[in-house]
XYZ file of C-alpha atoms in Angstrom:
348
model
C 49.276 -40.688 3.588
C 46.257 -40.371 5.406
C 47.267 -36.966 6.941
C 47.877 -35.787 3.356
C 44.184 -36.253 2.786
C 43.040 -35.112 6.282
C 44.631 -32.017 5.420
C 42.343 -31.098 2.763
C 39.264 -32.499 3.669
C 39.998 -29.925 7.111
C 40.315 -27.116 5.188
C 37.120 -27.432 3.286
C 35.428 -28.141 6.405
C 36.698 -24.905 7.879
C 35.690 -22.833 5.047
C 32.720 -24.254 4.197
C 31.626 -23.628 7.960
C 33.145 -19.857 7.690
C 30.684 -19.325 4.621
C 27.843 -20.512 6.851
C 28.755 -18.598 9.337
C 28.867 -15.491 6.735
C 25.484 -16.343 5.227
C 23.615 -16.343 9.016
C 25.206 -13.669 10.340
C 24.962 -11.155 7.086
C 21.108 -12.626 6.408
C 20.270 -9.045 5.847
C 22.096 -8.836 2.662
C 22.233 -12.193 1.981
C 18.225 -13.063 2.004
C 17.156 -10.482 -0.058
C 20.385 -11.208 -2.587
C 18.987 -15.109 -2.243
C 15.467 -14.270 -3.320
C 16.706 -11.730 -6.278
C 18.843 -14.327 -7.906
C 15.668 -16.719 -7.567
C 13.173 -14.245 -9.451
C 15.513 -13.498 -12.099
C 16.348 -17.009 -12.908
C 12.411 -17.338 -12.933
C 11.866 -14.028 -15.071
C 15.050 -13.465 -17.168
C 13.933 -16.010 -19.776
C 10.180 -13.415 -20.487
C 12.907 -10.486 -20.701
C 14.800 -11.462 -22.919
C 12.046 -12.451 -25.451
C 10.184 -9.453 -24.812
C 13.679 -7.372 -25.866
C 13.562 -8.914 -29.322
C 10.092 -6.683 -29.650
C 11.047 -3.792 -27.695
C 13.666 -1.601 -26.081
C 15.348 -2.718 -23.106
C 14.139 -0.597 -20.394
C 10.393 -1.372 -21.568
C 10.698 -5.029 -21.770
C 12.094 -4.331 -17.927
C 9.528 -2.311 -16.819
C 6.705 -5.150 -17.922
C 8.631 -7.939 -16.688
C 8.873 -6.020 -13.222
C 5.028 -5.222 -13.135
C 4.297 -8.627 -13.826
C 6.325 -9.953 -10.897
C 5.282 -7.595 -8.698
C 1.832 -8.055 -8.846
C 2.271 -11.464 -8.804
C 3.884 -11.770 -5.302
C 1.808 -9.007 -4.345
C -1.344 -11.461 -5.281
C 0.108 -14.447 -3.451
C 1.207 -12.041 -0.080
C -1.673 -10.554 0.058
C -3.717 -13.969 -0.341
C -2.164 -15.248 2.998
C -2.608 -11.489 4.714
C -6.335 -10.843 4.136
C -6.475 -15.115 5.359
C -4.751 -14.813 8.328
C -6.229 -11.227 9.180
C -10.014 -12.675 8.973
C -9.481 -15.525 10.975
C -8.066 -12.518 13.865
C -10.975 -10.853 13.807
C -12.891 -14.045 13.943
C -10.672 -15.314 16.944
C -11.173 -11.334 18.549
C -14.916 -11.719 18.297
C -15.338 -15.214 19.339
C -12.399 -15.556 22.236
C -14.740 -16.006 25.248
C -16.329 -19.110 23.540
C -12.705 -20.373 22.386
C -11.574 -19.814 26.156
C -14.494 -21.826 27.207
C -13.732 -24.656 25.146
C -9.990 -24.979 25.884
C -11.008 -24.940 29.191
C -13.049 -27.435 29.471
C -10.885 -29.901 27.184
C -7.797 -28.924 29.454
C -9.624 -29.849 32.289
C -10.972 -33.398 30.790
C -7.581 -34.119 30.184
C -6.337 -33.075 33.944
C -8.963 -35.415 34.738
C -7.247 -38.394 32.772
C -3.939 -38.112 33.577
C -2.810 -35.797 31.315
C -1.271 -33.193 33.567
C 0.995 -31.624 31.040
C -2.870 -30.114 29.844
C -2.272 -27.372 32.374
C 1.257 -25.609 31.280
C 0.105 -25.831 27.809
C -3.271 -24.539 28.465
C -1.522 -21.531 30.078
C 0.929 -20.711 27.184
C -1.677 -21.999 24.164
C -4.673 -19.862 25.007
C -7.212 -17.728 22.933
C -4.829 -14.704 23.825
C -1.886 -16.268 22.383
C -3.801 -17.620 19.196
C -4.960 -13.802 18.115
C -1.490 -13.022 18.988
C -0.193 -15.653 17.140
C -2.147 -14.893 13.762
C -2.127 -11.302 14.185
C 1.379 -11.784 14.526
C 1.530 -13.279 11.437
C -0.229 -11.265 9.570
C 2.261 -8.033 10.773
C 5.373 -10.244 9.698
C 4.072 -10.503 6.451
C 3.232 -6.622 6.251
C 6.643 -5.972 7.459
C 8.459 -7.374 4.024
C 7.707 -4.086 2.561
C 11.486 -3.415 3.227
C 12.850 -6.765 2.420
C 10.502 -6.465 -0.865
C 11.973 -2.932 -1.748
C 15.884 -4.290 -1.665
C 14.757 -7.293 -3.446
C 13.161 -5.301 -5.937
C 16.360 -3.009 -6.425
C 18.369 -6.451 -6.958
C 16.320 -7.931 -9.395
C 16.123 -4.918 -11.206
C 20.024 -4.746 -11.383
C 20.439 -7.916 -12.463
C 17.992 -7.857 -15.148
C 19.883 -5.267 -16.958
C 22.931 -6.977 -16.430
C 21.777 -10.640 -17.486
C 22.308 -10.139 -21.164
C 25.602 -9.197 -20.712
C 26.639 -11.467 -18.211
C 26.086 -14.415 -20.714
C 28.173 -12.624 -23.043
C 31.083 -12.286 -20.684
C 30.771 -15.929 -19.825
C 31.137 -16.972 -23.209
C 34.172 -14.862 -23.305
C 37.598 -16.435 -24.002
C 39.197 -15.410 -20.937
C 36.788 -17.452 -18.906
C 36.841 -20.496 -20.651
C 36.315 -23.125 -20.337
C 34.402 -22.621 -16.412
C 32.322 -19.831 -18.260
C 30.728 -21.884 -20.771
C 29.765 -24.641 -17.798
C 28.732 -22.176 -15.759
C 26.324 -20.837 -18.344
C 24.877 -24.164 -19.026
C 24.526 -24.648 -15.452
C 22.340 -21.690 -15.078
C 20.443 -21.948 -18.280
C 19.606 -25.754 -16.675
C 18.537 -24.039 -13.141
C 16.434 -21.542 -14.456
C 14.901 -23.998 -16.732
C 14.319 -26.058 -13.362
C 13.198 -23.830 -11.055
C 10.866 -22.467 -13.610
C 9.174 -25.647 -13.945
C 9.179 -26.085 -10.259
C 7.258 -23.096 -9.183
C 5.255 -23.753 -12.288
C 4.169 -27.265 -11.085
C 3.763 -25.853 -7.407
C 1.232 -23.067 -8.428
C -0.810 -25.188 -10.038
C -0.706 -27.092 -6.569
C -0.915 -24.663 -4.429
C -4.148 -23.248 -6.474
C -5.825 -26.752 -6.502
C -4.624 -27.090 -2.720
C -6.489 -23.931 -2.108
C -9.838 -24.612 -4.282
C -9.806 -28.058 -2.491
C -9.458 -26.871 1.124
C -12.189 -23.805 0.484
C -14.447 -26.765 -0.872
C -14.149 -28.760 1.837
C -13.874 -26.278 4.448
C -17.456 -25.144 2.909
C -18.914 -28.427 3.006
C -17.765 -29.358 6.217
C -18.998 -26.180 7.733
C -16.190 -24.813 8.713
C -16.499 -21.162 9.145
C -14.026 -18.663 6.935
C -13.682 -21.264 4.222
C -12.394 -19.358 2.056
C -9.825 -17.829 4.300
C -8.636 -21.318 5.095
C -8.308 -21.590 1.539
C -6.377 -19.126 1.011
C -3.809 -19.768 3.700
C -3.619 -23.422 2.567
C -2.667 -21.731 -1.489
C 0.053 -19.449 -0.577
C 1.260 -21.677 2.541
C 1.599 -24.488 0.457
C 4.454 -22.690 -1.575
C 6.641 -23.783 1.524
C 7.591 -27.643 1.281
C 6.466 -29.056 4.591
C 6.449 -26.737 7.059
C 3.337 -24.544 5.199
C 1.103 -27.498 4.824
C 1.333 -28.130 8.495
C 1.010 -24.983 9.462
C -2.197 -25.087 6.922
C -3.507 -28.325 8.233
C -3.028 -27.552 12.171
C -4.796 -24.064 12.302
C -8.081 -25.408 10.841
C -7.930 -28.068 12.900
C -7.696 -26.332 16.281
C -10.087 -23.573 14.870
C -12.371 -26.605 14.488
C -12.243 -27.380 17.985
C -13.230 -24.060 19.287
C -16.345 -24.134 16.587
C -17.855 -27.102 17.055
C -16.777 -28.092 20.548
C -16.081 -31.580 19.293
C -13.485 -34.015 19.169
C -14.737 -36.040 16.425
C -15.275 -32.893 14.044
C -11.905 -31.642 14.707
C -10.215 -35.205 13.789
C -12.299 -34.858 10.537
C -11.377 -31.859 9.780
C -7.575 -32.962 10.443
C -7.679 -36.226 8.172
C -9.821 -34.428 5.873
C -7.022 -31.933 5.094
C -4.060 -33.976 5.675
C -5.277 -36.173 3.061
C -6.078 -33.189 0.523
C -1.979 -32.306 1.109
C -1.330 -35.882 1.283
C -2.740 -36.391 -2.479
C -1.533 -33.254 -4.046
C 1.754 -33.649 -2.253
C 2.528 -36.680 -2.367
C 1.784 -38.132 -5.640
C 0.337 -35.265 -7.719
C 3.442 -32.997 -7.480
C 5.520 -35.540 -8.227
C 4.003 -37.273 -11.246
C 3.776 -33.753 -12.672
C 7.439 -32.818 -11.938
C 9.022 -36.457 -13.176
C 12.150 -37.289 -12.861
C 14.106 -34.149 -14.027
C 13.288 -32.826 -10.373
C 13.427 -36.222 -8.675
C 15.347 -35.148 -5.115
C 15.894 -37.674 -2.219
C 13.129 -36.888 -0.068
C 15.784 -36.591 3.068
C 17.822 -33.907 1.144
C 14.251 -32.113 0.308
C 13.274 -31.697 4.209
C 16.918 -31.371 5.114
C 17.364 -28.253 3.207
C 14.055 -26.685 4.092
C 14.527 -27.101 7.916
C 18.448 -26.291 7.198
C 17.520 -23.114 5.403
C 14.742 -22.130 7.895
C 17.178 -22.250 10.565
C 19.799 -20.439 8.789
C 17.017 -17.428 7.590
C 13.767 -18.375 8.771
C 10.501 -18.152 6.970
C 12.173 -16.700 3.866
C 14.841 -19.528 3.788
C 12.009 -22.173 4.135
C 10.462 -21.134 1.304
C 13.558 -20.549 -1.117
C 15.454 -23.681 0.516
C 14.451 -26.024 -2.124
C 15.494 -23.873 -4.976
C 18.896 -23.455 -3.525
C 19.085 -27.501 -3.081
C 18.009 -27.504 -7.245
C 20.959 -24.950 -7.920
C 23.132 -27.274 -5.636
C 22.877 -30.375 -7.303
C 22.751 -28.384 -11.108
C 26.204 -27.083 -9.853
C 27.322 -30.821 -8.400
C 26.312 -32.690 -11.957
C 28.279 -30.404 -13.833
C 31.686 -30.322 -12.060
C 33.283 -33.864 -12.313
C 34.580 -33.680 -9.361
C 31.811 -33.054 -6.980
C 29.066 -35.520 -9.325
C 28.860 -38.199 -6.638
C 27.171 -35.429 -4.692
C 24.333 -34.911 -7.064
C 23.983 -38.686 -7.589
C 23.736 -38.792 -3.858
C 21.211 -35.992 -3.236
C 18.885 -37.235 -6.486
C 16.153 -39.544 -6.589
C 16.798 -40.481 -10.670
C 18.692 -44.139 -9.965
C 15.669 -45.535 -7.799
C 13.150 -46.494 -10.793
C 10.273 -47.409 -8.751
C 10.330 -43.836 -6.875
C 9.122 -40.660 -8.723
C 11.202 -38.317 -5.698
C 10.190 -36.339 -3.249
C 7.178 -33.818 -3.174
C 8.923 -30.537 -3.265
């Protein structure tokens, strides 16, 4: 008996690690197809009202300029941010080498030998690297962008039609789930990414604020990193929080002002994060907080930056698809947050 169930469960192991194995090793298709499915779930909804005023290829065209220039707004946010504090770092490196310097050493002096290898590998030289290096990665999408665009704009055309062919007979009766199933995930993720822009813009007023006040130079640079960094669940707040916080210690040479500067912001993400997201998301996104960081560090392993960013919307589509087969329901239950009434989820 039990070998009559171990033979199962094996085989959906084994394929369920082949299709892993697919989706890291064909990223370059994959990714971009990923991200396209994402936008039109987001997008298809404006089409298809703005067809019932218009012809079809015109209600396209609008719906792709409005996309576009909306992630062009949001990448190019993070760009010109990351690209001013270079420059900064450029003109200022002999005082930032000074400073690390002299903290290394303190800390040599202390008992803190590990200060010396990291001194050598976390240097002024490899800061500019680093956010020049960011700033090129981001420039480089212009590629990935183009074969996203070409996606969307295929599937777009096609989206009317596809819900036609899934109401179809001859796909009955997995058609009609499946089209409830992606009426319910594009309902989700719009109010998802509606609920994290209005974060990430409040994230990014805050931080410039307080950058400002705390005299913090390129405030509203930092801002800016902190809005479109704050789009990725976890890993982009950090990154957000860390980089002021070191640039704080090359600036004012102080310990004290660069621990105020790190409490000042984790507590800005802590708020918005942590309780603000949530209470305006309620419980129809409520997602064990363990499955939320699983799937972003999952993802971003699987397709780096671009999976952390677009691993929480696959985890939504994930548990849409678990609560509407019977079979795989536990899963959903499982992954959600909804039976625990005194928790509102995680902050995704």
């Amino acid at each position: 008996m039990a070998i009559q169930y171990a033979r199962p469960m094996i085989g959906y192991l084994a394929t369920g690690i082949l299709v892993l194995a697919l989706l890291r090793f064909g990223q370059t298709i994959f990714v971009p197809l990923a991200f396209a499915l994402f936008v039109i779930a987001l997008v298809a909804p404006l089409q298809i009202k703005l067809q019932r005023w218009m012809p079809q290829l015109l209600s396209l065209l609008m719906t792709l300029s409005a996309t576009i220039f909306i992630i062009v707004a949001v990448g190019s946010s993070v760009t010109w941010g990351l690209s001013r504090l270079g420059q900064w770092l450029f003109v200022n490196a002999r005082k930032f080498q000074e400073v690390y310097v002299r903290w290394t050493d303190w800390l040599e002096e202390h008992g803190f030998a590990i200060a010396g290898p990291l001194a050598d590998r976390f240097d002024v030289t490899w800061l500019v690297g680093f956010t020049h290096g960011l700033a090129g990665r981001l420039n480089s999408f212009a590629g990935f962008a183009l074969l996203v665009f070409v996606f969307v704009m295929l599937g777009l055309l096609e989206t009317e039609d596809f819900g036609k062919r899934l109401q179809s007979p001859a796909v009955q009766p997995l058609g009609m789930k499946m089209l409830h199933a992606n009426r319910e995930i594009s309902k989700k993720l719009r109010r998802f990414m509606l609920v994290r822009t209005f974060a990430s813009i409040l994230t990014g007023l805050i931080v410039w604020a307080f950058a400002y006040f705390a005299g913090l130079e390129l405030a509203a640079a930092w801002g800016a990193i902190a809005f479109t960094l704050n789009y990725i669940p976890f890993l982009g707040p950090f990154v957000a929080t860390v980089l002021p916080t070191l640039f704080a210690i090359g600036q004012f040479d102080s310990w004290q002002m660069a621990l105020a500067v790190f409490v000042g912001l984790n507590l800005i993400q802590f708020l918005i994060g942590s309780y603000l997201e949530p209470l305006l998301i309620g419980t129809s996104l409520a997602i064990s907080p363990f499955a939320v960081i699983f799937s972003v560090f999952f993802w971003s392993f699987m397709w780096g930056v671009p999976g952390a960013f677009i691993g929480v919307p696959i985890l939504i589509a994930f548990i849409v698809y678990c609560e509407s087969s019977p079979g795989a329901a536990w899963i959903a239950v499982l992954l959600s947050a909804k039976s625990f009434s005194s928790s509102r989820g995680a902050s995704i």
